PDB file of C-alpha atoms in Angstrom:
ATOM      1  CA  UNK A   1      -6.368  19.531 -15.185  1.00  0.00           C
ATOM      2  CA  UNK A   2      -7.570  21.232 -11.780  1.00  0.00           C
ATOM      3  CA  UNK A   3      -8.059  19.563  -8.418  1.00  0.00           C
ATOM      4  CA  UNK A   4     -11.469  18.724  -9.416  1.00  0.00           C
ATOM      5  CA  UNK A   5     -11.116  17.027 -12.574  1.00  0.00           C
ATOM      6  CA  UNK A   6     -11.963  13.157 -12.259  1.00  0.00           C
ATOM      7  CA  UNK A   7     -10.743  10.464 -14.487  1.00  0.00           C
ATOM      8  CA  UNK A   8     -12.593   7.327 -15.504  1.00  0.00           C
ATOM      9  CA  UNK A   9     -10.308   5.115 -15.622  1.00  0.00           C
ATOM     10  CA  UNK A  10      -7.267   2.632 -14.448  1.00  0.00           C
ATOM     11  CA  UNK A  11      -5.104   3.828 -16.767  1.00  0.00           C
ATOM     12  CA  UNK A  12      -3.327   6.367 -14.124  1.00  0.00           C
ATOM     13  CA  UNK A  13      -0.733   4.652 -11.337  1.00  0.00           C
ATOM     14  CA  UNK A  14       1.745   5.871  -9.419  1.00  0.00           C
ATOM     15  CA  UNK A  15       4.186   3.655  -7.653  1.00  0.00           C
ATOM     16  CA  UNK A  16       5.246   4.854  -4.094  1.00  0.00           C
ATOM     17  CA  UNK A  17       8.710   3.348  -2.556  1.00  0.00           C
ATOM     18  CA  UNK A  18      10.515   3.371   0.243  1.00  0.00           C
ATOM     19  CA  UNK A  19      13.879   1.793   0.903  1.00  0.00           C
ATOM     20  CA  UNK A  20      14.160   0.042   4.400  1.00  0.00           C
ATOM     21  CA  UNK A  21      17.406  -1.514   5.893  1.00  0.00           C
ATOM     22  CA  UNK A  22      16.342  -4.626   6.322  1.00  0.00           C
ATOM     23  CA  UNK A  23      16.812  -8.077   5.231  1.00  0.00           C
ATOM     24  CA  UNK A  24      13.635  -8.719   2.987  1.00  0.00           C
ATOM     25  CA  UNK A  25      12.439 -11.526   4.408  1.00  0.00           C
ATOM     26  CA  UNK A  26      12.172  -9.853   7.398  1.00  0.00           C
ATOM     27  CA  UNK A  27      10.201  -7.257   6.214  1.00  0.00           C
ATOM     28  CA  UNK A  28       8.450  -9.443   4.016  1.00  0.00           C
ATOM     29  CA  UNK A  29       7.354 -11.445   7.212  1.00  0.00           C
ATOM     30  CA  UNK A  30       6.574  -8.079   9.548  1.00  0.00           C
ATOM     31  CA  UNK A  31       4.254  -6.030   6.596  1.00  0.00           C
ATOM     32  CA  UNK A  32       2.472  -9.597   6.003  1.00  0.00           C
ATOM     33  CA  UNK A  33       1.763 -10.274   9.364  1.00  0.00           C
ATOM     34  CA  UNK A  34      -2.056  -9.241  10.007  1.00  0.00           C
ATOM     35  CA  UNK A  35      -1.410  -8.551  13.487  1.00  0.00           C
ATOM     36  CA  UNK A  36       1.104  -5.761  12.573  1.00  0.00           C
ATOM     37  CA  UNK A  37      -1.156  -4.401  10.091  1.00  0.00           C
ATOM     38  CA  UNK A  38      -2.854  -1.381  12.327  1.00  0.00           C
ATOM     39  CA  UNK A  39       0.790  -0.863  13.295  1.00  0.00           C
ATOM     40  CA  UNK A  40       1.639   1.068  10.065  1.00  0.00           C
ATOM     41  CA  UNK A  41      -1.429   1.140   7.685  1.00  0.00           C
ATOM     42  CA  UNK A  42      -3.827   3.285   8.494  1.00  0.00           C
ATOM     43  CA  UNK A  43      -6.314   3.677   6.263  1.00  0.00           C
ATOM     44  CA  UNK A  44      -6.216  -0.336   6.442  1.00  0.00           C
ATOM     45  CA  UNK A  45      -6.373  -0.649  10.016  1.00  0.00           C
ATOM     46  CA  UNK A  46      -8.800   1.911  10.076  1.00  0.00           C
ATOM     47  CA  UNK A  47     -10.467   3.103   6.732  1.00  0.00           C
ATOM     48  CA  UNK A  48     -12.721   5.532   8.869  1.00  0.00           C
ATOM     49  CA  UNK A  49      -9.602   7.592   9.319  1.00  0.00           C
ATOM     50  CA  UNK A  50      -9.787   8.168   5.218  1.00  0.00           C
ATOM     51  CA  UNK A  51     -13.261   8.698   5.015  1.00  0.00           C
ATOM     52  CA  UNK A  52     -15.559   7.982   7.608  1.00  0.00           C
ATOM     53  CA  UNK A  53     -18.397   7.160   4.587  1.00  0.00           C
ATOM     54  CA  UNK A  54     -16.279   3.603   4.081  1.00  0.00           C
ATOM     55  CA  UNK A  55     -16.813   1.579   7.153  1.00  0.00           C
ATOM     56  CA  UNK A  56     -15.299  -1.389   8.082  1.00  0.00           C
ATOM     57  CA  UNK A  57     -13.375  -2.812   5.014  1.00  0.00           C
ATOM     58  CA  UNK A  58     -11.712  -6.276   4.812  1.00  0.00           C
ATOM     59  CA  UNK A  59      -8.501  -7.363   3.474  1.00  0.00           C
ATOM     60  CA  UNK A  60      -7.214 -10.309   1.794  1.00  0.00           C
ATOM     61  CA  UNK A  61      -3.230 -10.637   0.946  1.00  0.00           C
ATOM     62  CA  UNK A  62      -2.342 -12.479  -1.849  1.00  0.00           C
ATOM     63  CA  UNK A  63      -0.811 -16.123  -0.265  1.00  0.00           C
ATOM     64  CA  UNK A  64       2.382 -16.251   1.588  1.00  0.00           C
ATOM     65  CA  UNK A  65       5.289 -16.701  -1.311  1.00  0.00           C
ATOM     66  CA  UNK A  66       8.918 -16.592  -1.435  1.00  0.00           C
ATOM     67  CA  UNK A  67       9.172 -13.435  -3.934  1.00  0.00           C
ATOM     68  CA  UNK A  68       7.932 -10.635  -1.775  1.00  0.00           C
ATOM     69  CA  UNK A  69       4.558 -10.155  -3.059  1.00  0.00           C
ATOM     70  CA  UNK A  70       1.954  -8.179  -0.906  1.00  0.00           C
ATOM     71  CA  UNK A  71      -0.819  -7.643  -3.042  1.00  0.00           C
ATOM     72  CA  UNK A  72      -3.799  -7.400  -1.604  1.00  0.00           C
ATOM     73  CA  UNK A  73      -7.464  -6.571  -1.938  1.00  0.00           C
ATOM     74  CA  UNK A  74      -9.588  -4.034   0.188  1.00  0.00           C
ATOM     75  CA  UNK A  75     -13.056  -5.190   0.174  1.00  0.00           C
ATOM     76  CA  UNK A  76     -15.463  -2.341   0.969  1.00  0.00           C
ATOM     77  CA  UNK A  77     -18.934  -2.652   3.066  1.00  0.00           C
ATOM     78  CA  UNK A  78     -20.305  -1.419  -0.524  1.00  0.00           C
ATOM     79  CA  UNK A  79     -19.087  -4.734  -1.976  1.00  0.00           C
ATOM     80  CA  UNK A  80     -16.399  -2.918  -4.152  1.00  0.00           C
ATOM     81  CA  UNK A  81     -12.833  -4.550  -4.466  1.00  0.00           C
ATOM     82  CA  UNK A  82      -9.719  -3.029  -4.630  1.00  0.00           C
ATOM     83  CA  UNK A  83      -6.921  -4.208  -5.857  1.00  0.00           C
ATOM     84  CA  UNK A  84      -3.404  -2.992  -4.471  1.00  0.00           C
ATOM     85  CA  UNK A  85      -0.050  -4.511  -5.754  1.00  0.00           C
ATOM     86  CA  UNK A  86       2.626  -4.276  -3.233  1.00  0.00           C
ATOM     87  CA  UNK A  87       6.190  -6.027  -3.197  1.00  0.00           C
ATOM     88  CA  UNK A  88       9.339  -6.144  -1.121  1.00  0.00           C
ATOM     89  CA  UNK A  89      12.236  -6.096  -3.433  1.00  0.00           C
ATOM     90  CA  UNK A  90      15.950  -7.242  -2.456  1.00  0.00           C
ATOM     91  CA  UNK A  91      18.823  -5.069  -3.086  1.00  0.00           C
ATOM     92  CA  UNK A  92      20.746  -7.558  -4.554  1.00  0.00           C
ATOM     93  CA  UNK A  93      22.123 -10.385  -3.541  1.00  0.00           C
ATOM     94  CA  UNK A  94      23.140 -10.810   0.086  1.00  0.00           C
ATOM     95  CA  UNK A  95      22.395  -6.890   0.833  1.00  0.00           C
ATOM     96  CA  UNK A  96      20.162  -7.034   4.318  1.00  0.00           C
ATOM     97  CA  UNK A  97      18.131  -3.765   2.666  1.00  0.00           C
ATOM     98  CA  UNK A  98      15.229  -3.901   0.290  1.00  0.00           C
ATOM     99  CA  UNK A  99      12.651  -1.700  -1.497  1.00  0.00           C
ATOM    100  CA  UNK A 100       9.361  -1.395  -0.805  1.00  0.00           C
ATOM    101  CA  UNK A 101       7.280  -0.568  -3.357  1.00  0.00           C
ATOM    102  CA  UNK A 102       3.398  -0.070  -3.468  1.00  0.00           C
ATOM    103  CA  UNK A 103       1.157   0.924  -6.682  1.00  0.00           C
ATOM    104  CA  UNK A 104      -1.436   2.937  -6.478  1.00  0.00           C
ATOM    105  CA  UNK A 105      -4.274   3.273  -8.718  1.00  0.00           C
ATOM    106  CA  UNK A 106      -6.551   5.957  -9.443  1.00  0.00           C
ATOM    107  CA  UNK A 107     -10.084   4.658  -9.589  1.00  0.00           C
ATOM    108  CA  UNK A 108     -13.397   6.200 -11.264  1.00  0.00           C
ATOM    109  CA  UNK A 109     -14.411   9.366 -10.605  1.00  0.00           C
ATOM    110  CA  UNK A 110     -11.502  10.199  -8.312  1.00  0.00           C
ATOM    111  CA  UNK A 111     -10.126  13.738  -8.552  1.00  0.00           C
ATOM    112  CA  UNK A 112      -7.028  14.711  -8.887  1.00  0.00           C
ATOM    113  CA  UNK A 113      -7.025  16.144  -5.199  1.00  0.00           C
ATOM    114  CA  UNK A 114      -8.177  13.038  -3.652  1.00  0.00           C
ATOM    115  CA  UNK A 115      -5.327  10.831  -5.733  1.00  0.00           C
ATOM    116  CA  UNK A 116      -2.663  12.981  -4.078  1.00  0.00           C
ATOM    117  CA  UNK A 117      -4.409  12.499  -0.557  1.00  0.00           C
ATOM    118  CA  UNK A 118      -4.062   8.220  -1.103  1.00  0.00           C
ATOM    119  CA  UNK A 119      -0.808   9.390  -2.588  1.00  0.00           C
ATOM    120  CA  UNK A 120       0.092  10.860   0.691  1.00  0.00           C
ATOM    121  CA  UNK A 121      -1.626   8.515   3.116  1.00  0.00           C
ATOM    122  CA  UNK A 122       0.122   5.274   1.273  1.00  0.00           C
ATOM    123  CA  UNK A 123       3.813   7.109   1.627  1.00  0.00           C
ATOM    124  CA  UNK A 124       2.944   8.019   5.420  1.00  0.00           C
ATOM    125  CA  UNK A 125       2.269   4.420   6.053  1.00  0.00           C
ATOM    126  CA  UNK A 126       5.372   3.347   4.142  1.00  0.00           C
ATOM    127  CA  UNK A 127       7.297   5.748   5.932  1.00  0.00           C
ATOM    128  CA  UNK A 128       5.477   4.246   9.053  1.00  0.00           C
ATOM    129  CA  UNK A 129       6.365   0.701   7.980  1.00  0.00           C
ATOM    130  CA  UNK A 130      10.264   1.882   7.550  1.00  0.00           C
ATOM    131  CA  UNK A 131      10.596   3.224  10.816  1.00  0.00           C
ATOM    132  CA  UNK A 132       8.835  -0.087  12.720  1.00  0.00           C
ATOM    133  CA  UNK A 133      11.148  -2.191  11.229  1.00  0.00           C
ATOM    134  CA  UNK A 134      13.664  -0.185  11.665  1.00  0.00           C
ATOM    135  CA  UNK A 135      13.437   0.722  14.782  1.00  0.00           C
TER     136      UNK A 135
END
């Protein structure tokens, strides 16, 4: 396929990671917080910075649990819902580092190209998210 071939479907993901040393309840607690949000998601903070055609999206995490999950759905101006699962996942027992890992989806009618560029914005806020926490 070239850059410009679209797909219609769900049926391609690709799960981004990063490893952060951190407890994960710690980074659990800073990537749920809403007030940290702008702090290392941009296109969330400000999905203008994406595409300026989006506007002013809202976001909805899934409720606070004990198992790290951050899913969460991006509710566009256009009505359209996103849905992005996220999770925080221990080392191991007792090991103050976890995984971060975030799924994304390609959705209809994206290209190839513009899966690699929310390929590349979601590990640049990951990265982003590794080095606030890390400090």
């Amino acid at each position: 396929m070239d850059d410009d071939t679209t797909v219609d479907s769900l049926e391609t993901s690709r799960h981004l990671s990063v490893w952060i040393d951190a407890t994960p309840e710690a980074v659990y607690a800073f990537a749920s917080n809403p007030v940290e949000l702008p702090r290392w998601a941009a296109g969330l903070a400000d999905p203008t910075l994406a595409d300026p055609t989006l506007g002013k999206a809202d976001v909805e995490f899934a409720a606070r649990n004990e198992f790290g999950v951050l899913d969460h759905v991006v509710r566009l101006p256009s009505g359209e819902a996103v849905y992005n699962p996220m999770r925080v996942i221990p080392a191991g027992p007792g090991v103050p580092r976890c995984e971060v890992v975030f799924t994304l989806r390609r959705g209809p009618g994206v290209t190839n190209e513009e899966f690699e560029a929310d390929a590349a914005a979601v590990a640049a806020d990951l990265e982003t998210l590794r080095d606030l926490i890390e400090g």
